[in-house]
């Protein structure tokens, strides 16, 4: 973040809660590529896939027609990419971890200046 008063301290690539400074995490986990667009896009895609999985879980009790309509809209919007079932498990873990990290940042009031 370019704001000196910002105390968020989370990784913009994977949303990991890094406390007060994300630089060490970026060097360790993302090879120091602070502005690595490919890593950012991959992480963004993983987050989107996690949201899609959560949505489909929420509507699992709905009619086949409704679920198919939602799937068709998701495919039309190109929100998914080809993934194996192992990728879905990894993405779910990623999403859960990212949500927990953001919740910790919020609870510690480190997002109030952003």
mmCIF file of C-alpha atoms in Angstrom:
data_model
loop_
_atom_site.group_PDB
_atom_site.id
_atom_site.type_symbol
_atom_site.label_atom_id
_atom_site.label_comp_id
_atom_site.label_asym_id
_atom_site.label_seq_id
_atom_site.Cartn_x
_atom_site.Cartn_y
_atom_site.Cartn_z
ATOM 1 C CA UNK A 1 0.000 0.000 0.000
ATOM 2 C CA UNK A 2 1.304 3.450 -0.818
ATOM 3 C CA UNK A 3 -0.356 5.117 2.175
ATOM 4 C CA UNK A 4 2.198 5.638 4.990
ATOM 5 C CA UNK A 5 -0.524 5.597 7.676
ATOM 6 C CA UNK A 6 -1.904 2.255 6.459
ATOM 7 C CA UNK A 7 -1.437 -0.487 9.040
ATOM 8 C CA UNK A 8 -3.310 -3.248 7.228
ATOM 9 C CA UNK A 9 -0.241 -5.472 6.763
ATOM 10 C CA UNK A 10 -1.821 -8.061 4.475
ATOM 11 C CA UNK A 11 -0.441 -9.518 1.277
ATOM 12 C CA UNK A 12 -2.129 -8.018 -1.778
ATOM 13 C CA UNK A 13 -1.437 -11.205 -3.733
ATOM 14 C CA UNK A 14 -2.896 -13.877 -1.431
ATOM 15 C CA UNK A 15 -4.543 -11.736 1.319
ATOM 16 C CA UNK A 16 -2.459 -13.385 4.062
ATOM 17 C CA UNK A 17 -2.506 -11.428 7.354
ATOM 18 C CA UNK A 18 1.131 -10.474 7.905
ATOM 19 C CA UNK A 19 0.748 -8.332 11.008
ATOM 20 C CA UNK A 20 2.188 -4.872 10.442
ATOM 21 C CA UNK A 21 4.380 -5.500 7.378
ATOM 22 C CA UNK A 22 3.809 -7.831 4.428
ATOM 23 C CA UNK A 23 7.243 -7.442 2.822
ATOM 24 C CA UNK A 24 8.869 -10.446 4.551
ATOM 25 C CA UNK A 25 5.918 -12.644 3.575
ATOM 26 C CA UNK A 26 6.127 -11.482 -0.046
ATOM 27 C CA UNK A 27 9.838 -12.309 -0.222
ATOM 28 C CA UNK A 28 9.321 -15.721 1.402
ATOM 29 C CA UNK A 29 6.097 -16.811 -0.292
ATOM 30 C CA UNK A 30 6.090 -14.936 -3.581
ATOM 31 C CA UNK A 31 9.831 -14.787 -4.364
ATOM 32 C CA UNK A 32 9.910 -11.066 -3.647
ATOM 33 C CA UNK A 33 7.742 -10.241 -6.624
ATOM 34 C CA UNK A 34 5.744 -7.418 -5.043
ATOM 35 C CA UNK A 35 4.130 -6.398 -8.316
ATOM 36 C CA UNK A 36 3.836 -9.874 -9.860
ATOM 37 C CA UNK A 37 0.685 -9.571 -11.945
ATOM 38 C CA UNK A 38 0.609 -13.292 -12.783
ATOM 39 C CA UNK A 39 0.604 -14.300 -9.089
ATOM 40 C CA UNK A 40 -2.026 -11.679 -8.340
ATOM 41 C CA UNK A 41 -4.260 -12.885 -11.194
ATOM 42 C CA UNK A 42 -3.835 -16.517 -10.115
ATOM 43 C CA UNK A 43 -4.748 -15.661 -6.510
ATOM 44 C CA UNK A 44 -7.700 -13.585 -7.711
ATOM 45 C CA UNK A 45 -8.905 -16.508 -9.818
ATOM 46 C CA UNK A 46 -8.526 -18.851 -6.838
ATOM 47 C CA UNK A 47 -10.613 -16.514 -4.675
ATOM 48 C CA UNK A 48 -13.299 -16.291 -7.366
ATOM 49 C CA UNK A 49 -13.392 -20.079 -7.670
ATOM 50 C CA UNK A 50 -13.814 -20.337 -3.895
ATOM 51 C CA UNK A 51 -16.755 -17.958 -4.000
ATOM 52 C CA UNK A 52 -18.332 -19.955 -6.819
ATOM 53 C CA UNK A 53 -17.952 -23.186 -4.865
ATOM 54 C CA UNK A 54 -19.558 -21.551 -1.815
ATOM 55 C CA UNK A 55 -22.438 -20.270 -3.943
ATOM 56 C CA UNK A 56 -23.047 -23.672 -5.497
ATOM 57 C CA UNK A 57 -23.027 -25.229 -2.012
ATOM 58 C CA UNK A 58 -25.644 -22.714 -0.863
ATOM 59 C CA UNK A 59 -27.990 -23.592 -3.706
ATOM 60 C CA UNK A 60 -27.380 -27.360 -3.579
ATOM 61 C CA UNK A 61 -30.954 -27.932 -2.335
ATOM 62 C CA UNK A 62 -32.498 -25.957 -5.221
ATOM 63 C CA UNK A 63 -33.941 -27.446 -8.398
ATOM 64 C CA UNK A 64 -31.708 -28.887 -11.089
ATOM 65 C CA UNK A 65 -32.931 -26.202 -13.481
ATOM 66 C CA UNK A 66 -31.902 -23.349 -11.185
ATOM 67 C CA UNK A 67 -28.485 -24.880 -10.537
ATOM 68 C CA UNK A 68 -27.969 -25.377 -14.260
ATOM 69 C CA UNK A 69 -29.001 -21.784 -14.954
ATOM 70 C CA UNK A 70 -26.462 -20.514 -12.417
ATOM 71 C CA UNK A 71 -23.747 -22.755 -13.903
ATOM 72 C CA UNK A 72 -24.555 -21.471 -17.379
ATOM 73 C CA UNK A 73 -24.274 -17.852 -16.239
ATOM 74 C CA UNK A 74 -20.973 -18.571 -14.507
ATOM 75 C CA UNK A 75 -19.593 -20.222 -17.642
ATOM 76 C CA UNK A 76 -20.891 -17.422 -19.861
ATOM 77 C CA UNK A 77 -19.183 -14.851 -17.634
ATOM 78 C CA UNK A 78 -15.988 -16.943 -17.874
ATOM 79 C CA UNK A 79 -15.616 -17.028 -14.101
ATOM 80 C CA UNK A 80 -14.307 -20.570 -14.035
ATOM 81 C CA UNK A 81 -11.347 -22.340 -15.454
ATOM 82 C CA UNK A 82 -10.624 -26.022 -15.908
ATOM 83 C CA UNK A 83 -9.520 -27.448 -12.559
ATOM 84 C CA UNK A 84 -9.189 -30.868 -11.048
ATOM 85 C CA UNK A 85 -11.040 -31.873 -7.893
ATOM 86 C CA UNK A 86 -7.746 -31.554 -5.960
ATOM 87 C CA UNK A 87 -7.542 -27.911 -7.055
ATOM 88 C CA UNK A 88 -11.000 -27.286 -5.582
ATOM 89 C CA UNK A 89 -9.868 -28.591 -2.186
ATOM 90 C CA UNK A 90 -6.755 -26.411 -2.321
ATOM 91 C CA UNK A 91 -8.812 -23.381 -3.308
ATOM 92 C CA UNK A 92 -11.254 -23.981 -0.460
ATOM 93 C CA UNK A 93 -8.392 -24.097 2.037
ATOM 94 C CA UNK A 94 -6.933 -20.927 0.490
ATOM 95 C CA UNK A 95 -10.254 -19.099 0.727
ATOM 96 C CA UNK A 96 -10.824 -20.142 4.343
ATOM 97 C CA UNK A 97 -7.320 -19.040 5.295
ATOM 98 C CA UNK A 98 -7.658 -15.704 3.489
ATOM 99 C CA UNK A 99 -10.985 -14.972 5.207
ATOM 100 C CA UNK A 100 -9.508 -15.801 8.612
ATOM 101 C CA UNK A 101 -6.472 -13.584 7.966
ATOM 102 C CA UNK A 102 -8.657 -10.653 6.909
ATOM 103 C CA UNK A 103 -10.895 -11.165 9.943
ATOM 104 C CA UNK A 104 -7.826 -11.045 12.235
ATOM 105 C CA UNK A 105 -6.668 -7.816 10.572
ATOM 106 C CA UNK A 106 -10.099 -6.299 11.057
ATOM 107 C CA UNK A 107 -10.338 -7.430 14.690
ATOM 108 C CA UNK A 108 -6.911 -5.909 15.384
ATOM 109 C CA UNK A 109 -8.204 -2.638 13.859
ATOM 110 C CA UNK A 110 -5.385 -2.579 11.323
ATOM 111 C CA UNK A 111 -7.724 -1.776 8.429
ATOM 112 C CA UNK A 112 -9.162 1.446 9.822
ATOM 113 C CA UNK A 113 -6.705 3.754 7.996
ATOM 114 C CA UNK A 114 -7.183 2.266 4.511
#
